[in-house]
Short mmCIF file of N, CA and C in Angstrom, two decimals:
data_model
loop_
_atom_site.label_atom_id
_atom_site.label_comp_id
_atom_site.label_asym_id
_atom_site.label_seq_id
_atom_site.Cartn_x
_atom_site.Cartn_y
_atom_site.Cartn_z
N MET D 465 -24.25 -34.27 -20.56
CA MET D 465 -25.11 -33.24 -21.12
C MET D 465 -25.90 -32.57 -19.99
N HIS D 466 -26.76 -33.29 -19.31
CA HIS D 466 -27.46 -32.81 -18.13
C HIS D 466 -28.20 -31.48 -18.35
N GLU D 467 -29.11 -31.50 -19.32
CA GLU D 467 -29.85 -30.31 -19.72
C GLU D 467 -31.31 -30.38 -19.27
N ILE D 468 -31.88 -29.21 -19.02
CA ILE D 468 -33.33 -29.09 -18.87
C ILE D 468 -33.79 -28.29 -20.08
N ILE D 469 -34.58 -28.91 -20.93
CA ILE D 469 -35.01 -28.29 -22.18
C ILE D 469 -36.52 -28.06 -22.11
N GLY D 470 -36.95 -26.88 -22.48
CA GLY D 470 -38.37 -26.56 -22.48
C GLY D 470 -39.14 -27.34 -23.53
N PHE D 471 -40.41 -27.58 -23.25
CA PHE D 471 -41.27 -28.36 -24.13
C PHE D 471 -41.27 -27.80 -25.56
N ARG D 472 -41.31 -26.47 -25.68
CA ARG D 472 -41.34 -25.84 -27.01
C ARG D 472 -40.05 -26.04 -27.78
N HIS D 473 -38.95 -26.34 -27.08
CA HIS D 473 -37.65 -26.44 -27.74
C HIS D 473 -37.11 -27.86 -27.87
N ILE D 474 -37.82 -28.83 -27.31
CA ILE D 474 -37.28 -30.18 -27.27
C ILE D 474 -37.15 -30.80 -28.66
N ALA D 475 -38.08 -30.54 -29.57
CA ALA D 475 -37.99 -31.12 -30.91
C ALA D 475 -36.74 -30.62 -31.63
N ASP D 476 -36.46 -29.31 -31.55
CA ASP D 476 -35.26 -28.76 -32.17
C ASP D 476 -33.99 -29.33 -31.52
N PHE D 477 -34.02 -29.48 -30.21
CA PHE D 477 -32.87 -30.04 -29.50
C PHE D 477 -32.58 -31.46 -29.98
N VAL D 478 -33.62 -32.27 -30.07
CA VAL D 478 -33.45 -33.67 -30.50
C VAL D 478 -33.01 -33.72 -31.96
N GLU D 479 -33.56 -32.84 -32.79
CA GLU D 479 -33.15 -32.80 -34.19
C GLU D 479 -31.65 -32.49 -34.31
N ASP D 480 -31.18 -31.53 -33.54
CA ASP D 480 -29.73 -31.22 -33.52
C ASP D 480 -28.93 -32.41 -33.02
N LEU D 481 -29.41 -33.05 -32.00
CA LEU D 481 -28.74 -34.23 -31.44
C LEU D 481 -28.61 -35.32 -32.50
N ARG D 482 -29.68 -35.59 -33.19
CA ARG D 482 -29.66 -36.63 -34.24
C ARG D 482 -28.75 -36.23 -35.41
N ARG D 483 -28.73 -34.95 -35.75
CA ARG D 483 -27.88 -34.49 -36.84
C ARG D 483 -26.40 -34.59 -36.45
N ASN D 484 -26.07 -34.23 -35.22
CA ASN D 484 -24.68 -34.25 -34.77
C ASN D 484 -24.18 -35.65 -34.39
N PHE D 485 -25.10 -36.52 -34.00
CA PHE D 485 -24.74 -37.88 -33.57
C PHE D 485 -25.70 -38.88 -34.21
N PRO D 486 -25.68 -39.02 -35.53
CA PRO D 486 -26.70 -39.83 -36.22
C PRO D 486 -26.70 -41.31 -35.85
N GLU D 487 -25.59 -41.82 -35.40
CA GLU D 487 -25.52 -43.26 -35.08
C GLU D 487 -25.97 -43.57 -33.65
N ARG D 488 -26.16 -42.56 -32.85
CA ARG D 488 -26.51 -42.78 -31.44
C ARG D 488 -28.02 -42.90 -31.26
N LYS D 489 -28.39 -43.73 -30.30
CA LYS D 489 -29.80 -44.02 -30.02
C LYS D 489 -30.30 -43.22 -28.82
N ILE D 490 -31.59 -42.87 -28.88
CA ILE D 490 -32.22 -42.09 -27.81
C ILE D 490 -33.26 -42.94 -27.11
N ALA D 491 -33.18 -42.97 -25.78
CA ALA D 491 -34.19 -43.62 -24.96
C ALA D 491 -35.02 -42.54 -24.30
N PHE D 492 -36.29 -42.85 -24.08
CA PHE D 492 -37.21 -41.92 -23.42
C PHE D 492 -37.96 -42.65 -22.33
N THR D 493 -38.09 -42.00 -21.20
CA THR D 493 -38.99 -42.46 -20.16
C THR D 493 -39.61 -41.24 -19.51
N ASN D 494 -40.58 -41.46 -18.67
CA ASN D 494 -41.26 -40.32 -18.05
C ASN D 494 -41.81 -40.71 -16.69
N GLY D 495 -42.16 -39.69 -15.92
CA GLY D 495 -42.78 -39.92 -14.63
C GLY D 495 -42.90 -38.65 -13.84
N CYS D 496 -43.44 -38.81 -12.63
CA CYS D 496 -43.61 -37.67 -11.72
C CYS D 496 -42.34 -37.41 -10.92
N PHE D 497 -41.66 -38.48 -10.51
CA PHE D 497 -40.41 -38.39 -9.74
C PHE D 497 -40.55 -37.38 -8.60
N ASP D 498 -41.64 -37.53 -7.84
CA ASP D 498 -41.97 -36.56 -6.80
C ASP D 498 -41.00 -36.63 -5.62
N ILE D 499 -40.82 -37.80 -5.06
CA ILE D 499 -39.82 -37.99 -4.01
C ILE D 499 -38.84 -39.02 -4.55
N LEU D 500 -37.69 -38.56 -4.96
CA LEU D 500 -36.71 -39.44 -5.61
C LEU D 500 -36.21 -40.48 -4.62
N HIS D 501 -36.16 -41.73 -5.04
CA HIS D 501 -35.73 -42.82 -4.18
C HIS D 501 -34.91 -43.85 -4.97
N LYS D 502 -34.43 -44.86 -4.29
CA LYS D 502 -33.58 -45.89 -4.88
C LYS D 502 -34.22 -46.53 -6.11
N GLY D 503 -35.50 -46.80 -6.04
CA GLY D 503 -36.20 -47.40 -7.18
C GLY D 503 -36.12 -46.54 -8.42
N HIS D 504 -36.29 -45.23 -8.25
CA HIS D 504 -36.18 -44.31 -9.38
C HIS D 504 -34.78 -44.36 -9.99
N VAL D 505 -33.78 -44.27 -9.13
CA VAL D 505 -32.39 -44.22 -9.62
C VAL D 505 -32.02 -45.52 -10.34
N ALA D 506 -32.38 -46.66 -9.77
CA ALA D 506 -32.08 -47.94 -10.41
C ALA D 506 -32.80 -48.04 -11.76
N TYR D 507 -34.04 -47.61 -11.80
CA TYR D 507 -34.83 -47.61 -13.03
C TYR D 507 -34.17 -46.72 -14.10
N LEU D 508 -33.78 -45.52 -13.71
CA LEU D 508 -33.15 -44.60 -14.67
C LEU D 508 -31.81 -45.14 -15.16
N GLU D 509 -31.05 -45.78 -14.28
CA GLU D 509 -29.79 -46.40 -14.70
C GLU D 509 -30.03 -47.45 -15.77
N GLN D 510 -31.03 -48.29 -15.54
CA GLN D 510 -31.34 -49.34 -16.52
C GLN D 510 -31.85 -48.74 -17.84
N ALA D 511 -32.66 -47.72 -17.75
CA ALA D 511 -33.17 -47.07 -18.96
C ALA D 511 -32.03 -46.45 -19.76
N ALA D 512 -31.11 -45.80 -19.07
CA ALA D 512 -29.97 -45.17 -19.74
C ALA D 512 -29.07 -46.20 -20.42
N ALA D 513 -28.99 -47.38 -19.84
CA ALA D 513 -28.13 -48.42 -20.41
C ALA D 513 -28.67 -48.95 -21.74
N MET D 514 -29.91 -48.65 -22.06
CA MET D 514 -30.53 -49.13 -23.30
C MET D 514 -30.12 -48.31 -24.53
N ALA D 515 -29.59 -47.12 -24.32
CA ALA D 515 -29.30 -46.23 -25.45
C ALA D 515 -28.12 -45.31 -25.11
N ASP D 516 -27.83 -44.41 -26.03
CA ASP D 516 -26.71 -43.48 -25.85
C ASP D 516 -27.12 -42.21 -25.12
N PHE D 517 -28.39 -41.82 -25.27
CA PHE D 517 -28.91 -40.62 -24.61
C PHE D 517 -30.22 -40.98 -23.92
N LEU D 518 -30.42 -40.44 -22.73
CA LEU D 518 -31.67 -40.66 -22.01
C LEU D 518 -32.39 -39.32 -21.85
N VAL D 519 -33.60 -39.26 -22.39
CA VAL D 519 -34.47 -38.11 -22.24
C VAL D 519 -35.57 -38.51 -21.24
N VAL D 520 -35.74 -37.69 -20.20
CA VAL D 520 -36.75 -37.95 -19.19
C VAL D 520 -37.83 -36.89 -19.29
N GLY D 521 -39.06 -37.35 -19.54
CA GLY D 521 -40.22 -36.47 -19.51
C GLY D 521 -40.71 -36.37 -18.07
N LEU D 522 -40.88 -35.17 -17.58
CA LEU D 522 -41.26 -34.93 -16.19
C LEU D 522 -42.64 -34.28 -16.14
N ASN D 523 -43.58 -34.93 -15.46
CA ASN D 523 -44.90 -34.34 -15.30
C ASN D 523 -44.80 -33.01 -14.56
N SER D 524 -45.47 -31.99 -15.08
CA SER D 524 -45.52 -30.69 -14.42
C SER D 524 -46.27 -30.80 -13.11
N ASP D 525 -46.20 -29.76 -12.28
CA ASP D 525 -46.94 -29.74 -11.02
C ASP D 525 -48.44 -29.93 -11.26
N ASP D 526 -49.01 -29.22 -12.24
CA ASP D 526 -50.44 -29.34 -12.52
C ASP D 526 -50.79 -30.75 -12.98
N SER D 527 -49.95 -31.32 -13.80
CA SER D 527 -50.17 -32.68 -14.28
C SER D 527 -50.13 -33.67 -13.13
N VAL D 528 -49.17 -33.52 -12.22
CA VAL D 528 -49.09 -34.41 -11.06
C VAL D 528 -50.35 -34.29 -10.21
N ARG D 529 -50.82 -33.07 -9.99
CA ARG D 529 -52.04 -32.87 -9.19
C ARG D 529 -53.22 -33.59 -9.82
N ARG D 530 -53.34 -33.50 -11.14
CA ARG D 530 -54.45 -34.17 -11.82
C ARG D 530 -54.33 -35.69 -11.72
N LEU D 531 -53.11 -36.19 -11.74
CA LEU D 531 -52.89 -37.64 -11.69
C LEU D 531 -52.91 -38.21 -10.28
N LYS D 532 -52.32 -37.47 -9.32
CA LYS D 532 -52.11 -38.01 -7.98
C LYS D 532 -53.02 -37.39 -6.92
N GLY D 533 -53.65 -36.27 -7.25
CA GLY D 533 -54.58 -35.65 -6.30
C GLY D 533 -54.01 -34.42 -5.63
N ALA D 534 -54.90 -33.75 -4.90
CA ALA D 534 -54.52 -32.52 -4.18
C ALA D 534 -53.40 -32.82 -3.20
N GLY D 535 -52.54 -31.86 -3.01
CA GLY D 535 -51.41 -32.04 -2.09
C GLY D 535 -50.16 -32.56 -2.77
N ARG D 536 -50.28 -33.03 -3.97
CA ARG D 536 -49.12 -33.50 -4.71
C ARG D 536 -48.84 -32.51 -5.83
N PRO D 537 -47.67 -32.34 -6.27
CA PRO D 537 -46.46 -33.03 -5.79
C PRO D 537 -45.96 -32.40 -4.48
N TYR D 538 -45.12 -33.12 -3.81
CA TYR D 538 -44.48 -32.60 -2.60
C TYR D 538 -43.28 -31.74 -2.97
N VAL D 539 -42.65 -32.07 -4.07
CA VAL D 539 -41.47 -31.33 -4.54
C VAL D 539 -41.85 -30.60 -5.83
N PRO D 540 -41.63 -29.28 -5.91
CA PRO D 540 -42.02 -28.52 -7.10
C PRO D 540 -41.26 -28.98 -8.36
N GLN D 541 -41.90 -28.77 -9.51
CA GLN D 541 -41.35 -29.25 -10.78
C GLN D 541 -39.94 -28.74 -11.07
N ASP D 542 -39.65 -27.49 -10.77
CA ASP D 542 -38.31 -26.98 -11.06
C ASP D 542 -37.25 -27.69 -10.22
N ASP D 543 -37.58 -28.01 -8.98
CA ASP D 543 -36.65 -28.75 -8.12
C ASP D 543 -36.49 -30.18 -8.64
N ARG D 544 -37.62 -30.82 -8.99
CA ARG D 544 -37.56 -32.19 -9.51
C ARG D 544 -36.74 -32.25 -10.79
N ALA D 545 -36.94 -31.27 -11.68
CA ALA D 545 -36.19 -31.23 -12.94
C ALA D 545 -34.70 -31.03 -12.67
N PHE D 546 -34.37 -30.13 -11.76
CA PHE D 546 -32.97 -29.87 -11.43
C PHE D 546 -32.30 -31.13 -10.90
N ILE D 547 -32.95 -31.79 -9.94
CA ILE D 547 -32.36 -33.00 -9.34
C ILE D 547 -32.17 -34.08 -10.40
N LEU D 548 -33.20 -34.34 -11.20
CA LEU D 548 -33.09 -35.36 -12.25
C LEU D 548 -31.98 -35.03 -13.24
N SER D 549 -31.88 -33.76 -13.63
CA SER D 549 -30.89 -33.37 -14.63
C SER D 549 -29.47 -33.52 -14.13
N ARG D 550 -29.30 -33.58 -12.82
CA ARG D 550 -27.95 -33.72 -12.26
C ARG D 550 -27.53 -35.17 -12.05
N LEU D 551 -28.47 -36.09 -12.26
CA LEU D 551 -28.11 -37.51 -12.15
C LEU D 551 -27.23 -37.90 -13.33
N GLU D 552 -26.22 -38.66 -13.06
CA GLU D 552 -25.23 -39.03 -14.07
C GLU D 552 -25.85 -39.65 -15.32
N MET D 553 -26.87 -40.48 -15.15
CA MET D 553 -27.42 -41.22 -16.28
C MET D 553 -28.43 -40.43 -17.10
N VAL D 554 -28.89 -39.30 -16.61
CA VAL D 554 -29.92 -38.51 -17.30
C VAL D 554 -29.25 -37.43 -18.15
N ASP D 555 -29.57 -37.44 -19.43
CA ASP D 555 -28.99 -36.44 -20.33
C ASP D 555 -29.87 -35.21 -20.48
N VAL D 556 -31.18 -35.42 -20.58
CA VAL D 556 -32.10 -34.31 -20.82
C VAL D 556 -33.38 -34.53 -20.02
N VAL D 557 -33.88 -33.46 -19.43
CA VAL D 557 -35.18 -33.48 -18.75
C VAL D 557 -36.06 -32.45 -19.46
N CYS D 558 -37.31 -32.84 -19.70
CA CYS D 558 -38.28 -31.93 -20.31
C CYS D 558 -39.58 -32.04 -19.54
N ILE D 559 -40.05 -30.92 -19.01
CA ILE D 559 -41.32 -30.88 -18.26
C ILE D 559 -42.47 -30.79 -19.27
N PHE D 560 -43.51 -31.62 -19.03
CA PHE D 560 -44.68 -31.55 -19.89
C PHE D 560 -45.93 -31.34 -19.04
N GLU D 561 -46.89 -30.59 -19.59
CA GLU D 561 -48.11 -30.20 -18.89
C GLU D 561 -49.26 -31.18 -19.06
N GLN D 562 -49.21 -31.99 -20.11
CA GLN D 562 -50.32 -32.88 -20.42
C GLN D 562 -50.41 -34.02 -19.40
N ASP D 563 -51.55 -34.71 -19.39
CA ASP D 563 -51.73 -35.84 -18.48
C ASP D 563 -50.94 -37.07 -18.92
N THR D 564 -50.65 -37.16 -20.21
CA THR D 564 -49.81 -38.25 -20.73
C THR D 564 -48.63 -37.64 -21.48
N PRO D 565 -47.58 -38.43 -21.68
CA PRO D 565 -46.41 -37.91 -22.38
C PRO D 565 -46.50 -38.03 -23.91
N LEU D 566 -47.65 -38.35 -24.46
CA LEU D 566 -47.74 -38.63 -25.89
C LEU D 566 -47.20 -37.49 -26.76
N GLU D 567 -47.60 -36.26 -26.48
CA GLU D 567 -47.12 -35.14 -27.30
C GLU D 567 -45.60 -34.99 -27.21
N LEU D 568 -45.05 -35.22 -26.04
CA LEU D 568 -43.60 -35.15 -25.86
C LEU D 568 -42.92 -36.29 -26.59
N ILE D 569 -43.48 -37.48 -26.53
CA ILE D 569 -42.92 -38.64 -27.25
C ILE D 569 -42.88 -38.34 -28.74
N LYS D 570 -43.92 -37.72 -29.25
CA LYS D 570 -43.95 -37.38 -30.68
C LYS D 570 -42.86 -36.37 -31.03
N LYS D 571 -42.53 -35.47 -30.12
CA LYS D 571 -41.47 -34.49 -30.37
C LYS D 571 -40.08 -35.14 -30.30
N VAL D 572 -39.91 -36.09 -29.39
CA VAL D 572 -38.59 -36.72 -29.18
C VAL D 572 -38.34 -37.83 -30.21
N ARG D 573 -39.39 -38.55 -30.59
CA ARG D 573 -39.26 -39.69 -31.52
C ARG D 573 -38.16 -40.65 -31.06
N PRO D 574 -38.30 -41.20 -29.86
CA PRO D 574 -37.23 -42.04 -29.31
C PRO D 574 -37.06 -43.37 -30.04
N ASP D 575 -35.85 -43.87 -29.98
CA ASP D 575 -35.56 -45.21 -30.50
C ASP D 575 -36.08 -46.26 -29.52
N PHE D 576 -36.09 -45.90 -28.23
CA PHE D 576 -36.57 -46.79 -27.18
C PHE D 576 -37.50 -46.01 -26.25
N LEU D 577 -38.69 -46.52 -26.06
CA LEU D 577 -39.64 -45.98 -25.09
C LEU D 577 -39.64 -46.96 -23.93
N ILE D 578 -39.33 -46.48 -22.75
CA ILE D 578 -39.12 -47.36 -21.60
C ILE D 578 -40.03 -46.97 -20.45
N LYS D 579 -40.67 -47.99 -19.86
CA LYS D 579 -41.52 -47.78 -18.69
C LYS D 579 -41.21 -48.87 -17.68
N GLY D 580 -41.72 -48.67 -16.48
CA GLY D 580 -41.52 -49.65 -15.41
C GLY D 580 -42.32 -50.91 -15.64
N GLY D 581 -41.89 -51.97 -15.00
CA GLY D 581 -42.53 -53.27 -15.15
C GLY D 581 -43.94 -53.35 -14.61
N ASP D 582 -44.41 -52.29 -13.96
CA ASP D 582 -45.80 -52.28 -13.51
C ASP D 582 -46.76 -51.98 -14.67
N TYR D 583 -46.21 -51.66 -15.84
CA TYR D 583 -47.01 -51.44 -17.04
C TYR D 583 -46.94 -52.67 -17.93
N ARG D 584 -48.07 -53.00 -18.55
CA ARG D 584 -48.09 -54.00 -19.61
C ARG D 584 -47.84 -53.24 -20.91
N LEU D 585 -47.21 -53.89 -21.87
CA LEU D 585 -46.86 -53.21 -23.12
C LEU D 585 -48.06 -52.52 -23.77
N HIS D 586 -49.21 -53.15 -23.77
CA HIS D 586 -50.38 -52.56 -24.43
C HIS D 586 -50.92 -51.33 -23.68
N GLU D 587 -50.46 -51.11 -22.44
CA GLU D 587 -50.91 -49.96 -21.65
C GLU D 587 -50.01 -48.74 -21.82
N ILE D 588 -48.88 -48.90 -22.45
CA ILE D 588 -47.88 -47.83 -22.51
C ILE D 588 -48.27 -46.78 -23.54
N VAL D 589 -48.48 -45.57 -23.05
CA VAL D 589 -48.82 -44.44 -23.92
C VAL D 589 -47.65 -44.16 -24.86
N GLY D 590 -47.96 -44.03 -26.14
CA GLY D 590 -46.94 -43.75 -27.14
C GLY D 590 -46.40 -44.98 -27.83
N ARG D 591 -46.80 -46.15 -27.36
CA ARG D 591 -46.29 -47.40 -27.95
C ARG D 591 -46.52 -47.45 -29.45
N ASP D 592 -47.76 -47.21 -29.88
CA ASP D 592 -48.09 -47.30 -31.30
C ASP D 592 -47.23 -46.35 -32.12
N PHE D 593 -47.07 -45.13 -31.64
CA PHE D 593 -46.27 -44.13 -32.36
C PHE D 593 -44.81 -44.57 -32.48
N VAL D 594 -44.22 -45.00 -31.39
CA VAL D 594 -42.80 -45.39 -31.38
C VAL D 594 -42.58 -46.59 -32.29
N GLU D 595 -43.43 -47.59 -32.16
CA GLU D 595 -43.26 -48.79 -33.00
C GLU D 595 -43.50 -48.47 -34.47
N ALA D 596 -44.44 -47.58 -34.77
CA ALA D 596 -44.71 -47.20 -36.17
C ALA D 596 -43.51 -46.50 -36.80
N HIS D 597 -42.65 -45.91 -35.97
CA HIS D 597 -41.46 -45.22 -36.46
C HIS D 597 -40.20 -46.05 -36.27
N GLY D 598 -40.36 -47.36 -36.08
CA GLY D 598 -39.21 -48.26 -36.01
C GLY D 598 -38.57 -48.40 -34.65
N GLY D 599 -39.15 -47.78 -33.63
CA GLY D 599 -38.58 -47.87 -32.29
C GLY D 599 -39.09 -49.08 -31.53
N LYS D 600 -38.51 -49.29 -30.36
CA LYS D 600 -38.89 -50.42 -29.51
C LYS D 600 -39.45 -49.90 -28.20
N VAL D 601 -40.39 -50.65 -27.64
CA VAL D 601 -40.99 -50.32 -26.35
C VAL D 601 -40.59 -51.42 -25.38
N LEU D 602 -40.01 -51.01 -24.25
CA LEU D 602 -39.47 -51.95 -23.28
C LEU D 602 -39.97 -51.63 -21.88
N THR D 603 -40.02 -52.65 -21.04
CA THR D 603 -40.31 -52.42 -19.63
C THR D 603 -39.12 -52.90 -18.80
N ILE D 604 -38.96 -52.27 -17.65
CA ILE D 604 -37.88 -52.59 -16.73
C ILE D 604 -38.50 -53.00 -15.40
N PRO D 605 -38.07 -54.12 -14.84
CA PRO D 605 -38.61 -54.54 -13.54
C PRO D 605 -38.34 -53.49 -12.47
N LEU D 606 -39.32 -53.30 -11.61
CA LEU D 606 -39.18 -52.36 -10.51
C LEU D 606 -38.58 -53.05 -9.29
N ILE D 607 -37.99 -52.27 -8.41
CA ILE D 607 -37.46 -52.82 -7.16
C ILE D 607 -38.63 -52.95 -6.18
N GLU D 608 -38.84 -54.14 -5.72
CA GLU D 608 -39.95 -54.44 -4.81
C GLU D 608 -39.93 -53.52 -3.59
N GLY D 609 -41.07 -52.94 -3.26
CA GLY D 609 -41.22 -52.14 -2.05
C GLY D 609 -40.68 -50.73 -2.13
N ARG D 610 -40.13 -50.34 -3.27
CA ARG D 610 -39.58 -48.99 -3.42
C ARG D 610 -40.53 -48.16 -4.27
N SER D 611 -41.24 -47.24 -3.61
CA SER D 611 -42.14 -46.36 -4.34
C SER D 611 -42.40 -45.11 -3.51
N THR D 612 -42.75 -44.05 -4.21
CA THR D 612 -43.11 -42.80 -3.52
C THR D 612 -44.32 -43.04 -2.63
N THR D 613 -45.28 -43.81 -3.11
CA THR D 613 -46.48 -44.11 -2.33
C THR D 613 -46.12 -44.77 -1.00
N ASN D 614 -45.18 -45.72 -1.02
CA ASN D 614 -44.75 -46.38 0.22
C ASN D 614 -44.05 -45.41 1.17
N ILE D 615 -43.25 -44.52 0.63
CA ILE D 615 -42.55 -43.53 1.45
C ILE D 615 -43.59 -42.62 2.13
N ILE D 616 -44.55 -42.14 1.37
CA ILE D 616 -45.58 -41.24 1.91
C ILE D 616 -46.40 -41.97 2.98
N ARG D 617 -46.75 -43.23 2.71
CA ARG D 617 -47.51 -44.02 3.69
C ARG D 617 -46.73 -44.17 5.00
N ARG D 618 -45.43 -44.47 4.90
CA ARG D 618 -44.61 -44.62 6.12
C ARG D 618 -44.51 -43.31 6.90
N ILE D 619 -44.38 -42.20 6.20
CA ILE D 619 -44.31 -40.89 6.87
C ILE D 619 -45.62 -40.61 7.59
N LYS D 620 -46.73 -40.85 6.92
CA LYS D 620 -48.04 -40.61 7.53
C LYS D 620 -48.25 -41.51 8.74
N GLU D 621 -47.87 -42.79 8.61
CA GLU D 621 -48.01 -43.72 9.74
C GLU D 621 -47.14 -43.28 10.91
N SER D 622 -45.95 -42.83 10.63
CA SER D 622 -45.04 -42.37 11.68
C SER D 622 -45.63 -41.17 12.41
N ASN D 623 -46.21 -40.25 11.65
CA ASN D 623 -46.85 -39.07 12.25
C ASN D 623 -48.07 -39.46 13.07
N GLU D 624 -48.85 -40.42 12.59
CA GLU D 624 -50.02 -40.88 13.33
C GLU D 624 -49.60 -41.52 14.65
N ASN D 625 -48.54 -42.31 14.63
CA ASN D 625 -48.06 -42.98 15.84
C ASN D 625 -47.56 -41.98 16.87
N ARG D 626 -46.99 -40.87 16.42
CA ARG D 626 -46.50 -39.84 17.33
C ARG D 626 -47.63 -39.12 18.04
N LYS D 627 -48.76 -38.98 17.37
CA LYS D 627 -49.91 -38.30 17.96
C LYS D 627 -50.41 -39.01 19.21
N PHE D 628 -50.25 -40.33 19.22
CA PHE D 628 -50.78 -41.12 20.33
C PHE D 628 -49.71 -41.48 21.36
N ALA D 629 -48.50 -41.06 21.12
CA ALA D 629 -47.41 -41.43 22.05
C ALA D 629 -47.39 -40.54 23.27
#
């Protein structure tokens, strides 16, 4: 599928998907995916394996700035959405402007809400909504040492070391 669907159209898209494929399950996850790395790809592969379709909510540039601070994201939202949508395991990407994905989760109504293992179940935004509608909330273990924060730290350290060389 590999679609990028606008926030205003995602509910209609999912409704058509459910009507055309009523027996298939939808998984949802979200994130900033600012600098794509091995941890992201492994996580998305595992999330996709939980269902028939994987919908990825992508924080907009403004949302990332509010969450991560000035200077972020490093990669603009349209580029991040394009890259994610081309990954084999990702069926749909939807950019959202809010600080949390709750409104998007309500539009998608996923069968599975999936987050990384750095979240405790009670911390996962949308959990109550998904479970109230018969869905399941799951966490996936993260790959140790693989994070955008670590990549940025290594780049900054490398640049600092060059200044003194």
